[in-house]
Each structure stands twice: as structure tokens, then as C-alpha cells.
């Protein structure tokens, strides 16, 4: 029997004849946002369409006969919405059971220094807070507001100083102490190998590791 | 009048005999023999463990045991570790400290877990107990380095200060400098664990402290102590038995050789932890001590990958306890199984718990290998992404001596990846074969069946953790009616409702506590339970406002039920409701 079939009253037994009301189906247990398990329910769409839907939302909805009035009647939207959520994971509170102490310890180990040629100050960024080159470069642009980043992140990124009309190329030092161009390797690989970032004047960027065509645009 | 048999021994003799009896269970048993034994026992009990700080009040404790020297208290429910208990729920230790400060002037040890302790309480501790020796704060919060400064300044006989995973507020003015509050003539430190401190401590103070305490055997440093400083400390304290390193991200040859030399002087080192951001190039400095290591905690070492882990553990032939990240992978666990025949405890933590896809080659196979190769393995915590009934059966048959088995399959309701069935029979095999199993955590796709197995076979089970499992109240009923030794039950996101709970109400008084969140227990049932069972506190934790404003059949968000002899507590926050307030609101 499907584990998520919930009986709405203690007396109903799944083996006894089920009435229409008895088989109120939820897509999730109250308190749990509709998320990837809904993918399994997509295959039962035929069944779902024939019964009343009582959809779990993040504020626990009461279940049970007395609360038919609180049933969400946007059932179709919810089903399709729930199916969409298989792609993106919404996090459940406290799951998996990893203590926040431990999560924090794993998190903050990706701070790297960012230097800009010509600027007297260094900044630090936590690479873990970004999911793509685009996000990182946008953040760098915000940080060094006198510069502008031009172009897309697909290896074409250049930072331009409108005052000096000089171009800056984002580069980074990797674990092997080599200076590489930002954007060459998949994002995940970049996070793991990047030790520090330098926005280099493009005139000096000659001679860096040759730029390979970007492998994939979907890595985040 | 005929005297009872008990008077044939003078009190002093009985007291002397009782002094050999240490376990709480045994002490509790002898105190029930007769009135005089009860009296002698209560006057001579020195060590008290209160598993739930709300089960008894300080006054009741002091009245029965007038001369306690070691007090251990636990506060919040275990699921507080995973943010399921809202801030401000309770577990304040101050009433206990206040009462103890007058009643127990000779108190030597305080151990707290998941409690809230203020700087004021720390200061009171430091000034009230002249012979204070041990302070262990495990997963506690509410205090700052100010409170630690008071402990350092006033506790002349302090042996142990262990801040195990607590949250300590670093106040700018005193952060780091609290260590310098230990007086120059203070030399009795044996154990110091400050691994949880975020900010820097004053290194000079630390170095001088370590240098003048010849009995120091445990030193767990925080991240902010760099490796070159560590070498200095090791040379000051070569007698260390347990060490936690700080961080070590930059690989420098001079630091490497300095550290190598320092480690080679530590002939007693048996336990290592820390390793935050360690550049793998540093690992060889510990190779010489690997053969002596019995305990290794690499669970924060996010920079050490499989091959380096294998090199490391393969040399630890005497290892008994390993905590590690899943970077060790199946291959590393195979190496562990081959090299560490004395392994007793293994914990494998997820490096990317929220990633949608696996990032490492760690499967059920790793755990199977260890269960095959390590005959003394009895305690397991394992995070993974796939499991099969076959694997669980194999593990159960390999290791019938298992006492603690906690499996976390990261995606809820994951079925057996081989046959897509539930994992009922796999876990059933665990409880059936491991007859001494005391602690079990379930995960994966599970029906009511698994609870039937647990109720049938889990006769020694004391603690059970359940999430996203079961089909109906029958599941909960199996556990409550079958597990005779159950003390703690914690459940989240399961379709368990009123029926099983009410049918097994009496069972709840034999347990320490029951936690249920995101289940189907109605407010009405909670009220009923609270009214029928006066020796239970039934706490409804609901942040949606008064339960009385919703229909009685409405399920509560969270429920925490515990037995108590001190009645309702008076420090409940606004989101906790109990029977008294319920009845004040009246029925709908």
C-alpha cells in the first residue's frame, strides 16, 4: 500500500470498504512542503483526479472529515506544481539530521581573497554562497563598484574600468599555484581548486593558461 | 519490638558497602530494600543523573539527596539538534544552579547537555563551590566568554573545562582574553576543550596555561589556532593523550618540519580531532602516531579526500573509534575494514547533505565491508544515499553484537534500490539478529511492518528515532506495546495519530519522553492524555496560535510528552500549551 495514504480517522481500516471521504489523499504530510516525493504521485494522476485533494502546505493543514472546507480546491494547479518541484529540492526542516554546528563547520571553508590590480584593498568572498560564475562575477562587480564587468561568464568576461578605460580579466590561483582564467573549468571544480582571485589588467593576462572552450553551461 | 534485619549492620558498614555501588540503577534498587537502606543510600549518593531536567525539581532532588557532588542534567529533546525545537522552549539551568549553590557547597562536577546557561549562572558556579573540578557543557547555549572568564578566575581546583559543541557568544572586549583570567598559580588543568569557539583566544595566555599544567592530557583547540602555534603547544605538553588541532590551510615546509618534530615528541597521543581546512600535505606529520591512535575524528576535515584518508586509516591498526566524512568512500571503508580490526565505533557524515545528487562513491557497500571486517564494531552512524534489504541483512548477520545502529538514507522514503521494495525486512533483520540493540534510527521507505518487527524483537531497545515512515497507528502501537525497555521515542513526519497514543497511555509513564512532530495527533487527544495522566506533562508546541482556536481534531505541529514528578513547569514560552491552559480555553 502506498505509504502516504493517510486515514483521516483512527477507526478506518484500509482493508475495509473505503468511502470517498475516507480516501482523502494528501501529497505530503502537514508541515512538509510539497517536494520531490510528489514525483511519485505524478504516475498516479488518474487516481488522484478522482478523489478529493487535501494538500499539505507548510502551515499544517488539519485533516479529517470536519475540515473539508479547508481543502485546497486548486487541485490541478497544485498537482502540476508539485510535479514541477521534483526538479528543485525544497529543504525540509531538520532533514537530513545534520547538526547546524556540523553544517557550519563544513560551510565556511571556501573564503578566498580577491585582489584587483591597482586597488589598495583586498576583499574576501565565500565561494560557497554562489552557484555559478555569473553569480560570482555579479557579486564581484558589486564589491568593486568602480569597475564594470562586461560580457557573459562563458569565458568572455572582462571587467572594465570606465574611468581608466582599462580592461580587467578575472583570474584565479589554483591548488597547483597556477594562475588560470576564471570560467575555464566547471563551477564545482573551480570552487574546489580556487585559492585566491585576482582581477588582472588584461595587458598582463597574456600568457595565462590557454583558454579552452567552456565545457558546459549547465554546471552550477 | 522486634528490629528488622537491617539494624544488624552498623550504618557505617552499610555506607562503606554502598560506596562500591556506583550505577544509578543499582543504587535505586538498593534504596528500595527497606527504610534504613533508603536513608543510608540517599545520604551517601554523590552522583546524580537527571535525564530530563523537567522530570524533577531542584527542591525534590535536594530533599532526597542532601550531599551530591556530581550533577548531570539534560534539557532539550534530541530533535532540538536539528532545529525542530523553537527558540525559547526552555531547559534553563539557573534554578538548578541557584538551588545547588546553597544546598551543595561541596559540589565538584556539573555536566549539562542541551541546556541554556547564562553568564550569571557561570559566575555563581565559580563562586559557590570551593572544590569545583569539572564543567562539561555539551550542546549548550546562552553564555559568553564573560562567563568563562569567571570560571577561569575563581575555580582554583578546576580540572576539566569542556565546551563540547556549545554555542558561545564572543563578546568583543573579552574574547580570547578570558583565558588569561586563570591565575598564574593555577596548575591543575587536566582537560580543556574549546573547539567550538569561533574567535581567537589569546595565544600567549594559552601557551602559558599549557606550559604550567603538568597534568594536562586533553587539549581540543579551536579553528583559530594555526599549525605553527600548535607545534609550540605540543612541545610544552608532550604528555598529551588527546589533541584537537586548529586549522592548517597553508602548506609551508618550515611549519611542516617543526610540526613533525613536535608530534614525534608526543608518545602518549591516542586521540586526534580537528583538522579543519587541513592541507593534505600536512597529514604525514601524524603518520608516526597513527599506530597508537585509538580515536580519530576527521568529520570536520572537508579538505581530505579518499586517497589521503586511506593512507591515514591504513596505519591506524589500533583504532577503536572513527568519525569521518563520506569522502572516505566505499574504497576507504574497505581499507578500514582490512586495517582496523579493533574498530568499535564508526560514524560517517555527509559532506553534502543537501546536494540532490551523490557527490561521492559511498554506498551501502562501505558499511557492509566494515561489518564484515571489524568483529568488535557495535556502534554505527551512517549517512548514505542508497540501501538494500540484502545489505542490511548481511550487516545484521555479520554483527549480532551491534548495540547502536543509526542509518540515515538522505532522501526520505527511499526504497531498496535493488528491488524497489520497502526496507522493512532489512531493518527487521537488524532487530532480530542484534539482540543487544539499544539504539536504532530508521530511514528509507518503511511500512507498518518494520514496526511490527521492532515491537517483536526490539526487547532491549531504549531509544528509537523514526522519520517519514509507517502507514497507520498500527505502526506506533507495535512499538509502544512491544518494546519493553523503550525510554526515548522520537518521531517526525509519520502518519501516527490518536489511537495508538491513547491506547498506550500507561506506557508513556515508563518512558523518559516521546516526541512527535508533523504527525497526526489531534489537539483533543493531547488534552485527554494530559487530563488522564497526571504524572505526564503533555506539551503541545504549536506556533500557529492557541490550539483552542482551532477544531479539536486538528493535528498539532509538535508534541513532547514526558513523565515528571514535579508537575507543570512554570517557564513555558507562548507557543507551548499544556492541559492547564487548554482547560482554561475551554472546549470548542
PDB file of N, CA and C in Angstrom, chain B residues 167-231:
ATOM      1  N   UNK B 167      27.284  26.721  21.935  1.00  0.00           N
ATOM      2  CA  UNK B 167      27.314  27.997  21.228  1.00  0.00           C
ATOM      3  C   UNK B 167      27.728  29.069  22.210  1.00  0.00           C
ATOM      4  N   UNK B 168      28.895  29.610  21.996  1.00  0.00           N
ATOM      5  CA  UNK B 168      29.425  30.590  22.936  1.00  0.00           C
ATOM      6  C   UNK B 168      29.470  31.943  22.264  1.00  0.00           C
ATOM      7  N   UNK B 169      28.870  32.924  22.911  1.00  0.00           N
ATOM      8  CA  UNK B 169      28.921  34.257  22.335  1.00  0.00           C
ATOM      9  C   UNK B 169      30.277  34.873  22.639  1.00  0.00           C
ATOM     10  N   UNK B 170      30.893  35.394  21.606  1.00  0.00           N
ATOM     11  CA  UNK B 170      32.191  36.039  21.814  1.00  0.00           C
ATOM     12  C   UNK B 170      31.977  37.528  21.963  1.00  0.00           C
ATOM     13  N   UNK B 171      32.134  38.020  23.158  1.00  0.00           N
ATOM     14  CA  UNK B 171      31.993  39.453  23.350  1.00  0.00           C
ATOM     15  C   UNK B 171      33.309  40.119  22.991  1.00  0.00           C
ATOM     16  N   UNK B 172      33.234  41.129  22.155  1.00  0.00           N
ATOM     17  CA  UNK B 172      34.463  41.702  21.603  1.00  0.00           C
ATOM     18  C   UNK B 172      35.514  42.060  22.621  1.00  0.00           C
ATOM     19  N   UNK B 173      35.058  42.630  23.706  1.00  0.00           N
ATOM     20  CA  UNK B 173      36.085  43.116  24.628  1.00  0.00           C
ATOM     21  C   UNK B 173      36.853  42.005  25.313  1.00  0.00           C
ATOM     22  N   UNK B 174      36.214  40.884  25.520  1.00  0.00           N
ATOM     23  CA  UNK B 174      36.920  39.874  26.304  1.00  0.00           C
ATOM     24  C   UNK B 174      37.254  38.619  25.505  1.00  0.00           C
ATOM     25  N   UNK B 175      36.810  38.586  24.236  1.00  0.00           N
ATOM     26  CA  UNK B 175      37.045  37.351  23.502  1.00  0.00           C
ATOM     27  C   UNK B 175      38.531  37.045  23.453  1.00  0.00           C
ATOM     28  N   UNK B 176      38.854  35.816  23.749  1.00  0.00           N
ATOM     29  CA  UNK B 176      40.254  35.430  23.710  1.00  0.00           C
ATOM     30  C   UNK B 176      40.940  35.705  25.013  1.00  0.00           C
ATOM     31  N   UNK B 177      40.529  36.767  25.710  1.00  0.00           N
ATOM     32  CA  UNK B 177      41.260  37.121  26.918  1.00  0.00           C
ATOM     33  C   UNK B 177      40.729  36.426  28.156  1.00  0.00           C
ATOM     34  N   UNK B 178      39.636  35.722  28.018  1.00  0.00           N
ATOM     35  CA  UNK B 178      39.104  35.033  29.191  1.00  0.00           C
ATOM     36  C   UNK B 178      40.115  34.013  29.712  1.00  0.00           C
ATOM     37  N   UNK B 179      40.933  33.481  28.810  1.00  0.00           N
ATOM     38  CA  UNK B 179      41.938  32.502  29.218  1.00  0.00           C
ATOM     39  C   UNK B 179      42.972  33.094  30.170  1.00  0.00           C
ATOM     40  N   UNK B 180      43.230  34.382  30.012  1.00  0.00           N
ATOM     41  CA  UNK B 180      44.236  34.988  30.887  1.00  0.00           C
ATOM     42  C   UNK B 180      43.716  35.193  32.299  1.00  0.00           C
ATOM     43  N   UNK B 181      42.428  34.884  32.497  1.00  0.00           N
ATOM     44  CA  UNK B 181      41.879  35.000  33.841  1.00  0.00           C
ATOM     45  C   UNK B 181      42.274  33.832  34.737  1.00  0.00           C
ATOM     46  N   UNK B 182      42.811  32.769  34.157  1.00  0.00           N
ATOM     47  CA  UNK B 182      43.370  31.719  35.006  1.00  0.00           C
ATOM     48  C   UNK B 182      44.570  32.311  35.741  1.00  0.00           C
ATOM     49  N   UNK B 183      44.588  32.258  37.067  1.00  0.00           N
ATOM     50  CA  UNK B 183      45.698  32.885  37.792  1.00  0.00           C
ATOM     51  C   UNK B 183      47.031  32.192  37.483  1.00  0.00           C
ATOM     52  N   UNK B 184      48.106  32.918  37.726  1.00  0.00           N
ATOM     53  CA  UNK B 184      49.425  32.377  37.438  1.00  0.00           C
ATOM     54  C   UNK B 184      49.747  31.144  38.255  1.00  0.00           C
ATOM     55  N   UNK B 185      49.152  31.028  39.432  1.00  0.00           N
ATOM     56  CA  UNK B 185      49.453  29.869  40.265  1.00  0.00           C
ATOM     57  C   UNK B 185      48.451  28.734  40.054  1.00  0.00           C
ATOM     58  N   UNK B 186      47.638  28.859  39.013  1.00  0.00           N
ATOM     59  CA  UNK B 186      46.685  27.782  38.713  1.00  0.00           C
ATOM     60  C   UNK B 186      47.367  26.755  37.831  1.00  0.00           C
ATOM     61  N   UNK B 187      47.433  25.501  38.316  1.00  0.00           N
ATOM     62  CA  UNK B 187      48.178  24.481  37.577  1.00  0.00           C
ATOM     63  C   UNK B 187      47.439  23.159  37.457  1.00  0.00           C
ATOM     64  N   UNK B 188      46.140  23.141  37.800  1.00  0.00           N
ATOM     65  CA  UNK B 188      45.507  21.817  37.885  1.00  0.00           C
ATOM     66  C   UNK B 188      44.730  21.369  36.656  1.00  0.00           C
ATOM     67  N   UNK B 189      44.854  22.099  35.555  1.00  0.00           N
ATOM     68  CA  UNK B 189      44.062  21.730  34.369  1.00  0.00           C
ATOM     69  C   UNK B 189      44.448  20.360  33.830  1.00  0.00           C
ATOM     70  N   UNK B 190      43.434  19.544  33.591  1.00  0.00           N
ATOM     71  CA  UNK B 190      43.665  18.218  33.015  1.00  0.00           C
ATOM     72  C   UNK B 190      43.065  18.139  31.615  1.00  0.00           C
ATOM     73  N   UNK B 191      41.925  18.826  31.428  1.00  0.00           N
ATOM     74  CA  UNK B 191      41.243  18.706  30.148  1.00  0.00           C
ATOM     75  C   UNK B 191      40.633  20.033  29.732  1.00  0.00           C
ATOM     76  N   UNK B 192      40.925  20.459  28.520  1.00  0.00           N
ATOM     77  CA  UNK B 192      40.380  21.709  28.009  1.00  0.00           C
ATOM     78  C   UNK B 192      39.874  21.484  26.583  1.00  0.00           C
ATOM     79  N   UNK B 193      38.585  21.723  26.384  1.00  0.00           N
ATOM     80  CA  UNK B 193      38.009  21.585  25.042  1.00  0.00           C
ATOM     81  C   UNK B 193      37.323  22.883  24.655  1.00  0.00           C
ATOM     82  N   UNK B 194      37.976  23.652  23.796  1.00  0.00           N
ATOM     83  CA  UNK B 194      37.403  24.922  23.338  1.00  0.00           C
ATOM     84  C   UNK B 194      37.182  24.894  21.834  1.00  0.00           C
ATOM     85  N   UNK B 195      37.021  23.699  21.274  1.00  0.00           N
ATOM     86  CA  UNK B 195      36.928  23.542  19.825  1.00  0.00           C
ATOM     87  C   UNK B 195      35.789  24.339  19.210  1.00  0.00           C
ATOM     88  N   UNK B 196      34.750  24.596  19.994  1.00  0.00           N
ATOM     89  CA  UNK B 196      33.577  25.268  19.429  1.00  0.00           C
ATOM     90  C   UNK B 196      33.715  26.780  19.372  1.00  0.00           C
ATOM     91  N   UNK B 197      34.757  27.335  19.966  1.00  0.00           N
ATOM     92  CA  UNK B 197      34.879  28.794  19.990  1.00  0.00           C
ATOM     93  C   UNK B 197      35.227  29.331  18.608  1.00  0.00           C
ATOM     94  N   UNK B 198      34.475  30.348  18.188  1.00  0.00           N
ATOM     95  CA  UNK B 198      34.694  30.875  16.847  1.00  0.00           C
ATOM     96  C   UNK B 198      35.856  31.840  16.748  1.00  0.00           C
ATOM     97  N   UNK B 199      36.050  32.612  17.768  1.00  0.00           N
ATOM     98  CA  UNK B 199      37.077  33.646  17.635  1.00  0.00           C
ATOM     99  C   UNK B 199      38.392  33.175  18.241  1.00  0.00           C
ATOM    100  N   UNK B 200      39.358  34.021  18.100  1.00  0.00           N
ATOM    101  CA  UNK B 200      40.688  33.661  18.585  1.00  0.00           C
ATOM    102  C   UNK B 200      40.774  33.734  20.098  1.00  0.00           C
ATOM    103  N   UNK B 201      41.607  32.861  20.641  1.00  0.00           N
ATOM    104  CA  UNK B 201      41.945  33.005  22.049  1.00  0.00           C
ATOM    105  C   UNK B 201      43.347  33.584  22.117  1.00  0.00           C
ATOM    106  N   UNK B 202      43.620  34.226  23.223  1.00  0.00           N
ATOM    107  CA  UNK B 202      44.931  34.824  23.390  1.00  0.00           C
ATOM    108  C   UNK B 202      45.987  33.729  23.427  1.00  0.00           C
ATOM    109  N   UNK B 203      46.854  33.723  22.421  1.00  0.00           N
ATOM    110  CA  UNK B 203      47.780  32.593  22.341  1.00  0.00           C
ATOM    111  C   UNK B 203      48.794  32.582  23.478  1.00  0.00           C
ATOM    112  N   UNK B 204      49.235  33.741  23.867  1.00  0.00           N
ATOM    113  CA  UNK B 204      50.213  33.766  24.959  1.00  0.00           C
ATOM    114  C   UNK B 204      49.613  33.177  26.225  1.00  0.00           C
ATOM    115  N   UNK B 205      48.366  33.556  26.488  1.00  0.00           N
ATOM    116  CA  UNK B 205      47.719  33.004  27.683  1.00  0.00           C
ATOM    117  C   UNK B 205      47.601  31.491  27.553  1.00  0.00           C
ATOM    118  N   UNK B 206      47.237  31.035  26.367  1.00  0.00           N
ATOM    119  CA  UNK B 206      47.082  29.593  26.141  1.00  0.00           C
ATOM    120  C   UNK B 206      48.414  28.872  26.327  1.00  0.00           C
ATOM    121  N   UNK B 207      49.437  29.446  25.758  1.00  0.00           N
ATOM    122  CA  UNK B 207      50.743  28.795  25.848  1.00  0.00           C
ATOM    123  C   UNK B 207      51.221  28.722  27.295  1.00  0.00           C
ATOM    124  N   UNK B 208      51.016  29.806  28.024  1.00  0.00           N
ATOM    125  CA  UNK B 208      51.462  29.805  29.426  1.00  0.00           C
ATOM    126  C   UNK B 208      50.634  28.827  30.245  1.00  0.00           C
ATOM    127  N   UNK B 209      49.349  28.775  29.944  1.00  0.00           N
ATOM    128  CA  UNK B 209      48.477  27.852  30.668  1.00  0.00           C
ATOM    129  C   UNK B 209      48.909  26.408  30.427  1.00  0.00           C
ATOM    130  N   UNK B 210      49.105  26.088  29.165  1.00  0.00           N
ATOM    131  CA  UNK B 210      49.505  24.721  28.814  1.00  0.00           C
ATOM    132  C   UNK B 210      50.854  24.389  29.441  1.00  0.00           C
ATOM    133  N   UNK B 211      51.719  25.363  29.444  1.00  0.00           N
ATOM    134  CA  UNK B 211      53.067  25.142  29.971  1.00  0.00           C
ATOM    135  C   UNK B 211      53.099  24.885  31.460  1.00  0.00           C
ATOM    136  N   UNK B 212      52.157  25.480  32.214  1.00  0.00           N
ATOM    137  CA  UNK B 212      52.255  25.342  33.673  1.00  0.00           C
ATOM    138  C   UNK B 212      51.334  24.271  34.238  1.00  0.00           C
ATOM    139  N   UNK B 213      50.635  23.531  33.365  1.00  0.00           N
ATOM    140  CA  UNK B 213      49.739  22.479  33.867  1.00  0.00           C
ATOM    141  C   UNK B 213      50.284  21.110  33.484  1.00  0.00           C
ATOM    142  N   UNK B 214      51.055  20.507  34.367  1.00  0.00           N
ATOM    143  CA  UNK B 214      51.751  19.273  34.009  1.00  0.00           C
ATOM    144  C   UNK B 214      50.825  18.073  33.829  1.00  0.00           C
ATOM    145  N   UNK B 215      49.593  18.177  34.345  1.00  0.00           N
ATOM    146  CA  UNK B 215      48.685  17.041  34.226  1.00  0.00           C
ATOM    147  C   UNK B 215      47.762  17.147  33.030  1.00  0.00           C
ATOM    148  N   UNK B 216      47.998  18.125  32.178  1.00  0.00           N
ATOM    149  CA  UNK B 216      47.121  18.308  31.026  1.00  0.00           C
ATOM    150  C   UNK B 216      47.196  17.090  30.124  1.00  0.00           C
ATOM    151  N   UNK B 217      46.030  16.446  29.892  1.00  0.00           N
ATOM    152  CA  UNK B 217      46.054  15.314  28.980  1.00  0.00           C
ATOM    153  C   UNK B 217      45.133  15.476  27.784  1.00  0.00           C
ATOM    154  N   UNK B 218      44.175  16.396  27.902  1.00  0.00           N
ATOM    155  CA  UNK B 218      43.256  16.621  26.780  1.00  0.00           C
ATOM    156  C   UNK B 218      43.271  18.081  26.392  1.00  0.00           C
ATOM    157  N   UNK B 219      43.550  18.348  25.125  1.00  0.00           N
ATOM    158  CA  UNK B 219      43.555  19.716  24.634  1.00  0.00           C
ATOM    159  C   UNK B 219      42.900  19.746  23.262  1.00  0.00           C
ATOM    160  N   UNK B 220      41.678  20.302  23.224  1.00  0.00           N
ATOM    161  CA  UNK B 220      40.993  20.418  21.932  1.00  0.00           C
ATOM    162  C   UNK B 220      40.925  21.892  21.603  1.00  0.00           C
ATOM    163  N   UNK B 221      41.706  22.278  20.605  1.00  0.00           N
ATOM    164  CA  UNK B 221      41.806  23.682  20.246  1.00  0.00           C
ATOM    165  C   UNK B 221      40.707  24.077  19.271  1.00  0.00           C
ATOM    166  N   UNK B 222      40.515  25.378  19.105  1.00  0.00           N
ATOM    167  CA  UNK B 222      39.539  25.823  18.116  1.00  0.00           C
ATOM    168  C   UNK B 222      40.249  26.137  16.803  1.00  0.00           C
ATOM    169  N   UNK B 223      39.442  26.398  15.795  1.00  0.00           N
ATOM    170  CA  UNK B 223      39.970  26.606  14.442  1.00  0.00           C
ATOM    171  C   UNK B 223      41.041  27.651  14.380  1.00  0.00           C
ATOM    172  N   UNK B 224      40.890  28.686  15.216  1.00  0.00           N
ATOM    173  CA  UNK B 224      41.740  29.857  15.069  1.00  0.00           C
ATOM    174  C   UNK B 224      43.183  29.647  15.506  1.00  0.00           C
ATOM    175  N   UNK B 225      43.518  28.483  16.021  1.00  0.00           N
ATOM    176  CA  UNK B 225      44.915  28.257  16.412  1.00  0.00           C
ATOM    177  C   UNK B 225      45.660  27.645  15.232  1.00  0.00           C
ATOM    178  N   UNK B 226      46.554  28.406  14.613  1.00  0.00           N
ATOM    179  CA  UNK B 226      47.217  27.883  13.430  1.00  0.00           C
ATOM    180  C   UNK B 226      48.279  26.844  13.783  1.00  0.00           C
ATOM    181  N   UNK B 227      48.703  26.129  12.761  1.00  0.00           N
ATOM    182  CA  UNK B 227      49.587  24.976  12.983  1.00  0.00           C
ATOM    183  C   UNK B 227      50.933  25.332  13.578  1.00  0.00           C
ATOM    184  N   UNK B 228      51.477  26.479  13.206  1.00  0.00           N
ATOM    185  CA  UNK B 228      52.793  26.781  13.748  1.00  0.00           C
ATOM    186  C   UNK B 228      52.697  26.997  15.264  1.00  0.00           C
ATOM    187  N   UNK B 229      51.560  27.511  15.693  1.00  0.00           N
ATOM    188  CA  UNK B 229      51.352  27.675  17.129  1.00  0.00           C
ATOM    189  C   UNK B 229      51.129  26.324  17.792  1.00  0.00           C
ATOM    190  N   UNK B 230      50.493  25.442  17.053  1.00  0.00           N
ATOM    191  CA  UNK B 230      50.242  24.112  17.610  1.00  0.00           C
ATOM    192  C   UNK B 230      51.548  23.439  17.984  1.00  0.00           C
ATOM    193  N   UNK B 231      52.551  23.602  17.130  1.00  0.00           N
ATOM    194  CA  UNK B 231      53.841  22.977  17.400  1.00  0.00           C
ATOM    195  C   UNK B 231      54.400  23.452  18.741  1.00  0.00           C
TER     196      UNK B 231
END
